[in-house]
CSV table of C-alpha atoms in Angstrom, one decimal:
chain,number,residue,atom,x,y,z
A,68,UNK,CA,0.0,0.0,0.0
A,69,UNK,CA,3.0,2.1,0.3
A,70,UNK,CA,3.4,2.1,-3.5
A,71,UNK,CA,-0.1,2.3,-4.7
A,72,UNK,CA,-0.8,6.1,-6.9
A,73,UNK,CA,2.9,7.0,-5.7
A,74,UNK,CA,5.8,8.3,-8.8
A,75,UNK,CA,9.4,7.8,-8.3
A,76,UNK,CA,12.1,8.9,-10.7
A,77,UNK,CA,13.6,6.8,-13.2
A,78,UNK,CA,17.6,7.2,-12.1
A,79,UNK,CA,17.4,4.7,-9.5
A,80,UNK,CA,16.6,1.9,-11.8
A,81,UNK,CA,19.1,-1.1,-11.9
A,82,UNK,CA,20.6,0.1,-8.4
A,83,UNK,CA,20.1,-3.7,-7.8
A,84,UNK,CA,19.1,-7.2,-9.7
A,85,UNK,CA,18.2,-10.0,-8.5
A,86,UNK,CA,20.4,-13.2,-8.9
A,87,UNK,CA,19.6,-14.8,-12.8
A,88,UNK,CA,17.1,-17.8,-12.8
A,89,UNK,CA,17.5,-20.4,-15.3
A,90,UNK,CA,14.1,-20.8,-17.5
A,91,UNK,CA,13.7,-23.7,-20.4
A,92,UNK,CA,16.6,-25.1,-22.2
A,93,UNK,CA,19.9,-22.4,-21.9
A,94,UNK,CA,17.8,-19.4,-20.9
A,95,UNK,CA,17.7,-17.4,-18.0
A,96,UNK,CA,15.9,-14.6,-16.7
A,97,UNK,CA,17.2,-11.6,-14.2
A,98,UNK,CA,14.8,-9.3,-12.7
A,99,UNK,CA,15.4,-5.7,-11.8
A,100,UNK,CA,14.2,-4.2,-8.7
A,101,UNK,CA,13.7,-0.5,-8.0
A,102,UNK,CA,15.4,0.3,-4.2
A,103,UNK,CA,13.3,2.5,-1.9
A,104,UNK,CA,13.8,3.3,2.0
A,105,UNK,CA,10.8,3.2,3.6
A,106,UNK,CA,10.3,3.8,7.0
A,107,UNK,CA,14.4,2.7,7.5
A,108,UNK,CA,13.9,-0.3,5.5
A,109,UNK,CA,15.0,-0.7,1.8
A,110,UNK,CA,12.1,-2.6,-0.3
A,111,UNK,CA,12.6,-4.0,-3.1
A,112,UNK,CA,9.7,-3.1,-5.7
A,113,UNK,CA,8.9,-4.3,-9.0
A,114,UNK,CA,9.4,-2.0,-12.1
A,115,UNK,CA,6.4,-0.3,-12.8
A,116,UNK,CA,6.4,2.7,-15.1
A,117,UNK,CA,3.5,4.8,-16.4
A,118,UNK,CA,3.8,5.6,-19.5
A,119,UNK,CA,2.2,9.7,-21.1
A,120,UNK,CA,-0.6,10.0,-23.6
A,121,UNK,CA,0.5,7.8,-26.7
A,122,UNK,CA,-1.1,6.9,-29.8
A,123,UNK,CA,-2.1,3.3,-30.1
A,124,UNK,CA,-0.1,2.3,-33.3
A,125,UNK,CA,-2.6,-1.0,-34.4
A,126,UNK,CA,-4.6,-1.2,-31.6
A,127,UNK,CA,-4.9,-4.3,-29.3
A,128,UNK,CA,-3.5,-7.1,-31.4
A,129,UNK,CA,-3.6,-11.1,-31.5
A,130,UNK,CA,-0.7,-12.9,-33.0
A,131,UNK,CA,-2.6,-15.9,-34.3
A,132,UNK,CA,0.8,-17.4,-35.4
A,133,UNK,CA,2.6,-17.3,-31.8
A,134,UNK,CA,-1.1,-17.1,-30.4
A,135,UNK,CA,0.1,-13.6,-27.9
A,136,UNK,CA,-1.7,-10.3,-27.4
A,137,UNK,CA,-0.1,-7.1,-27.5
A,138,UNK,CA,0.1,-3.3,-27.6
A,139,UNK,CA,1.9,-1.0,-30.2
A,140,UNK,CA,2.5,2.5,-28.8
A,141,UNK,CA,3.6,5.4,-31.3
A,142,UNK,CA,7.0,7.1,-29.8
A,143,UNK,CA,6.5,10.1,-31.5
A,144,UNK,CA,7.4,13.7,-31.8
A,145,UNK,CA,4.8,13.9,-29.7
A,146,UNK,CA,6.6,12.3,-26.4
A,147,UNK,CA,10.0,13.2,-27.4
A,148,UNK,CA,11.1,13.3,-23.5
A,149,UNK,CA,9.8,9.7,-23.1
A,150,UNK,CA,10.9,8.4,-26.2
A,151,UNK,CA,14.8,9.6,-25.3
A,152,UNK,CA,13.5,7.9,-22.0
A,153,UNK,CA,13.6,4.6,-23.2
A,154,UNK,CA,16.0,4.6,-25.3
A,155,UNK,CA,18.4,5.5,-22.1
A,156,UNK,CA,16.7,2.6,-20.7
A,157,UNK,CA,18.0,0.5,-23.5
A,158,UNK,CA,21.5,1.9,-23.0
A,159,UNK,CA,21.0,1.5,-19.4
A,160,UNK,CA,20.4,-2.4,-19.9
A,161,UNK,CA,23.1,-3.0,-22.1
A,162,UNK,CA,25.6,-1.7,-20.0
A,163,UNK,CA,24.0,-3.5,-16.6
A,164,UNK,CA,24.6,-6.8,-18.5
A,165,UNK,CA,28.5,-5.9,-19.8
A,166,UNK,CA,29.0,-5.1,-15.8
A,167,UNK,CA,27.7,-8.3,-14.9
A,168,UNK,CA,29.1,-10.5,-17.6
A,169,UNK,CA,30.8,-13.2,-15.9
A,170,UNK,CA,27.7,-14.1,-13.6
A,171,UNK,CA,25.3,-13.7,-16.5
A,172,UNK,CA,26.4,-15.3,-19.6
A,173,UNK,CA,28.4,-18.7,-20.2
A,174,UNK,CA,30.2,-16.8,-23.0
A,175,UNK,CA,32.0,-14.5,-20.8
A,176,UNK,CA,34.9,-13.8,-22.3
A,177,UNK,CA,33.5,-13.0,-25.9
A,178,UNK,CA,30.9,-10.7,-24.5
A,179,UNK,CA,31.8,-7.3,-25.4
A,180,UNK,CA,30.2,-3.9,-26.7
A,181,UNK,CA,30.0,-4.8,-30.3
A,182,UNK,CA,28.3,-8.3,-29.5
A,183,UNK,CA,25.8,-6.8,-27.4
A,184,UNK,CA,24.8,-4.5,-29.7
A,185,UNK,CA,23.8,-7.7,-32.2
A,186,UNK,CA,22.6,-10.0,-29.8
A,187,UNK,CA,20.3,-7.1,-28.0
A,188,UNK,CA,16.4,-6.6,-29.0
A,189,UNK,CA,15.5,-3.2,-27.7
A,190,UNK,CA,12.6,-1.8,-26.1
A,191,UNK,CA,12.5,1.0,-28.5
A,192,UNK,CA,11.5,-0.6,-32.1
A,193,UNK,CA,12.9,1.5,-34.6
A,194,UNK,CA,10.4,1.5,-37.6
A,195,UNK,CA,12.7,1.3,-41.2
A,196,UNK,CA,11.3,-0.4,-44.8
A,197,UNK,CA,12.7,-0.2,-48.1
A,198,UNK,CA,15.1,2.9,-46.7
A,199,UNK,CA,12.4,5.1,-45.3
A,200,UNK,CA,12.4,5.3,-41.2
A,201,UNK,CA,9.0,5.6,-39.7
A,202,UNK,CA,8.0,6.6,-36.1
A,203,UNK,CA,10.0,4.2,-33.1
A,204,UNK,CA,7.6,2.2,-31.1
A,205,UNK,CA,7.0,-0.1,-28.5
A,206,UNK,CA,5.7,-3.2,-27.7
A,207,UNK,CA,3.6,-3.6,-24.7
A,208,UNK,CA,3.1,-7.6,-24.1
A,209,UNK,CA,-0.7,-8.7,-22.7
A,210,UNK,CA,-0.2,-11.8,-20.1
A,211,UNK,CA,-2.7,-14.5,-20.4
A,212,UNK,CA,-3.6,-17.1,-17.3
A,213,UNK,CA,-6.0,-19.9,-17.2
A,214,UNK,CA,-8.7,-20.7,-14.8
A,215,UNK,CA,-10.8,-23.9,-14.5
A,216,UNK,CA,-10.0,-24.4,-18.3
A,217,UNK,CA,-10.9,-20.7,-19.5
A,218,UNK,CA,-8.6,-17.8,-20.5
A,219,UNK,CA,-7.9,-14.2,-19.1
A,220,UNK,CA,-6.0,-11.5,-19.9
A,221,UNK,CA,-3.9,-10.2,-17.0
A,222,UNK,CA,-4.0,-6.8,-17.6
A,223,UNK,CA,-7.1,-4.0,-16.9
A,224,UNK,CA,-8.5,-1.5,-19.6
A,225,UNK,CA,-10.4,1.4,-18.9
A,226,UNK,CA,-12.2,4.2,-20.8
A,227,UNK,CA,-11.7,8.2,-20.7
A,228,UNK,CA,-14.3,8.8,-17.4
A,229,UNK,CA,-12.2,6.6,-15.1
A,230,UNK,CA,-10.8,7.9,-12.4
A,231,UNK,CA,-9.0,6.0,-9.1
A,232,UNK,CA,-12.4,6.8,-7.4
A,233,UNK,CA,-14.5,5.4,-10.1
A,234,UNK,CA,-12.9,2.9,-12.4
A,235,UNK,CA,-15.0,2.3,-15.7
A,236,UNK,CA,-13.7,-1.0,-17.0
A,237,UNK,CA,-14.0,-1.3,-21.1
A,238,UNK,CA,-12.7,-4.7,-22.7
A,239,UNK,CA,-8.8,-4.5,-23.9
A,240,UNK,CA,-10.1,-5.8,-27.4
A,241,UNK,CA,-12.1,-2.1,-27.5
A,242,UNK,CA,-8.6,-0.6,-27.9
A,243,UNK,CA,-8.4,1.0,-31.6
A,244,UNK,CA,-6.4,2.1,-33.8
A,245,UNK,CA,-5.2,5.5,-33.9
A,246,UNK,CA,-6.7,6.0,-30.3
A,247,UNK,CA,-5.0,7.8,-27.2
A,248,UNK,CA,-3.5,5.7,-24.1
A,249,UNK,CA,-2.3,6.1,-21.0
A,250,UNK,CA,-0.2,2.8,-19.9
A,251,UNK,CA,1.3,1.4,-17.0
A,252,UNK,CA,3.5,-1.2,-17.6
A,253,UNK,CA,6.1,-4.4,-15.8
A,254,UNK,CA,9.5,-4.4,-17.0
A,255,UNK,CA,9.3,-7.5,-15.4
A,256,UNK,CA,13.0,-9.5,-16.3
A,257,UNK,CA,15.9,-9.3,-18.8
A,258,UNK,CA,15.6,-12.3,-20.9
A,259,UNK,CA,19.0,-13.7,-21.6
A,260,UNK,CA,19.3,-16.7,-24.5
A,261,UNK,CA,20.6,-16.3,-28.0
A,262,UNK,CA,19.6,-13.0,-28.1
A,263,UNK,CA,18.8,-10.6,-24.7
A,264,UNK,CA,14.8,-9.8,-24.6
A,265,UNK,CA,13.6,-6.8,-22.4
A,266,UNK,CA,9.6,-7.6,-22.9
A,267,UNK,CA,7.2,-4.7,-21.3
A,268,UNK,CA,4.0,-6.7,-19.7
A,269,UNK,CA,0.7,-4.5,-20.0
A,270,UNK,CA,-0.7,-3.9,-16.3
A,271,UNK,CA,-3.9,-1.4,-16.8
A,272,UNK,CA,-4.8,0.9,-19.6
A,273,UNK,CA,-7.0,4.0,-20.0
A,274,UNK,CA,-8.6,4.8,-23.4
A,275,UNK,CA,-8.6,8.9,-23.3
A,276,UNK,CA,-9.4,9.4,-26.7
A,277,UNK,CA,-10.9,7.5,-29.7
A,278,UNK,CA,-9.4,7.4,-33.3
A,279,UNK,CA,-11.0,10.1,-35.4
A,280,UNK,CA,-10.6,7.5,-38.0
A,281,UNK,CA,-13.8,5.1,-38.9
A,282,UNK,CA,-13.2,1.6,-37.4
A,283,UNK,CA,-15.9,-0.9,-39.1
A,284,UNK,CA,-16.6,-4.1,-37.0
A,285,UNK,CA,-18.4,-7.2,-38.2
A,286,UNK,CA,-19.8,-7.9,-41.8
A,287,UNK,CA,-20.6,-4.7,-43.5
A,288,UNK,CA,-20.4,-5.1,-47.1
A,289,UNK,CA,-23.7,-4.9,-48.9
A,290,UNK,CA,-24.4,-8.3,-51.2
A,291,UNK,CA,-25.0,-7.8,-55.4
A,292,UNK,CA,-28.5,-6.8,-56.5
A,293,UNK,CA,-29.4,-4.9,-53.0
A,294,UNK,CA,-27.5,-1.6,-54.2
A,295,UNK,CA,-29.5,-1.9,-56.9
């Protein structure tokens, strides 16, 4: 309860980690913590970052192919101080896992800037086809868990009226788009294999404004002879 509606600032992230945990095959997994003394006693408290208003780049998504749900936020020149942001935090986890090397990766003694830089997928998706660079984005992850056989999403959305006093709750799959978010997100672990993952797991969302933009859903088109 000491956390709850509370902001702290970003520089303190990756004070400390948390020993790595192996997960499937030759991965492994290290979890920041963010360090705060309260009341004498240092906690150690999940990653949790809110995010400003962004523009919902698809809308909420479903990978039929690797059957996940997702999030793509616009990092535009609209949030330029949060864009530069992450992009630190990229920088910031890059360096974290040079320092920490030895402990974290069997290839130790090959591990340097320029292979990091390969091996590394960032948080901050830069956007380039056929020469042209679009707007960076990023990638917010929706969590699944099952109950008595049935499916949930592990993350909250809400529309534009919410407020801590009265939450609204609106169904994730109503996200748009072209509409404007408001996110709070995990950066739950590192994930270290044959490439170094930084996934960013959804926790609530708040729909603040609709895409101006006509969304269609369901059959619409009209059948031959009834235009007629």
């Amino acid at each position: 309860n000491h956390f709850v509606g509370c902001m702290w600032p970003l520089s303190s992230l990756y004070n400390k980690c948390y020993d790595p945990e192996k997960q499937g095959g030759n991965g492994r997994a290290v979890r920041p913590y963010y360090p705060l003394e309260i009341d004498g006693k240092v906690e150690k408290v999940p990653v949790i970052l809110q995010g400003p208003r962004q523009r919902s780049k698809w809308g909420y998504s479903h990978s039929i192919e690797y059957n996940s749900h997702s999030i793509e936020l616009d990092l535009g020149d609209d949030v330029p101080l949060f864009h530069q942001t992450m992009q630190r935090l990229d920088e910031r986890v890059k360096r974290v896992c040079l320092e920490n090397k030895n402990l974290w990766f069997t290839n130790s003694k090959t591990m340097d800037e320029k292979v990091m830089n390969f091996i590394y997928a960032p948080m901050v998706k830069v956007n380039e086809k056929n020469g042209t660079r679009y707007t960076d984005s990023m990638r917010l992850k929706i969590k699944e868990y099952s109950r008595k056989g049935k499916s949930y999403f592990n993350a909250k959305a809400f529309d534009s009226s919410s407020t801590q006093a009265t939450p609204k709750a609106i169904e994730l799959t109503e996200i748009a788009q072209g509409d404007y978010v408001k996110c709070l997100f995990h950066f739950a672990k590192i994930w270290i294999a044959q490439k170094i993952y930084t996934p960013l797991e959804l926790i609530q969302v708040k729909k603040l404004e609709a895409s101006v933009a006509p969304i269609i859903k369901g059959y619409a088109l009209v059948e031959d002879g009834e235009d007629q």
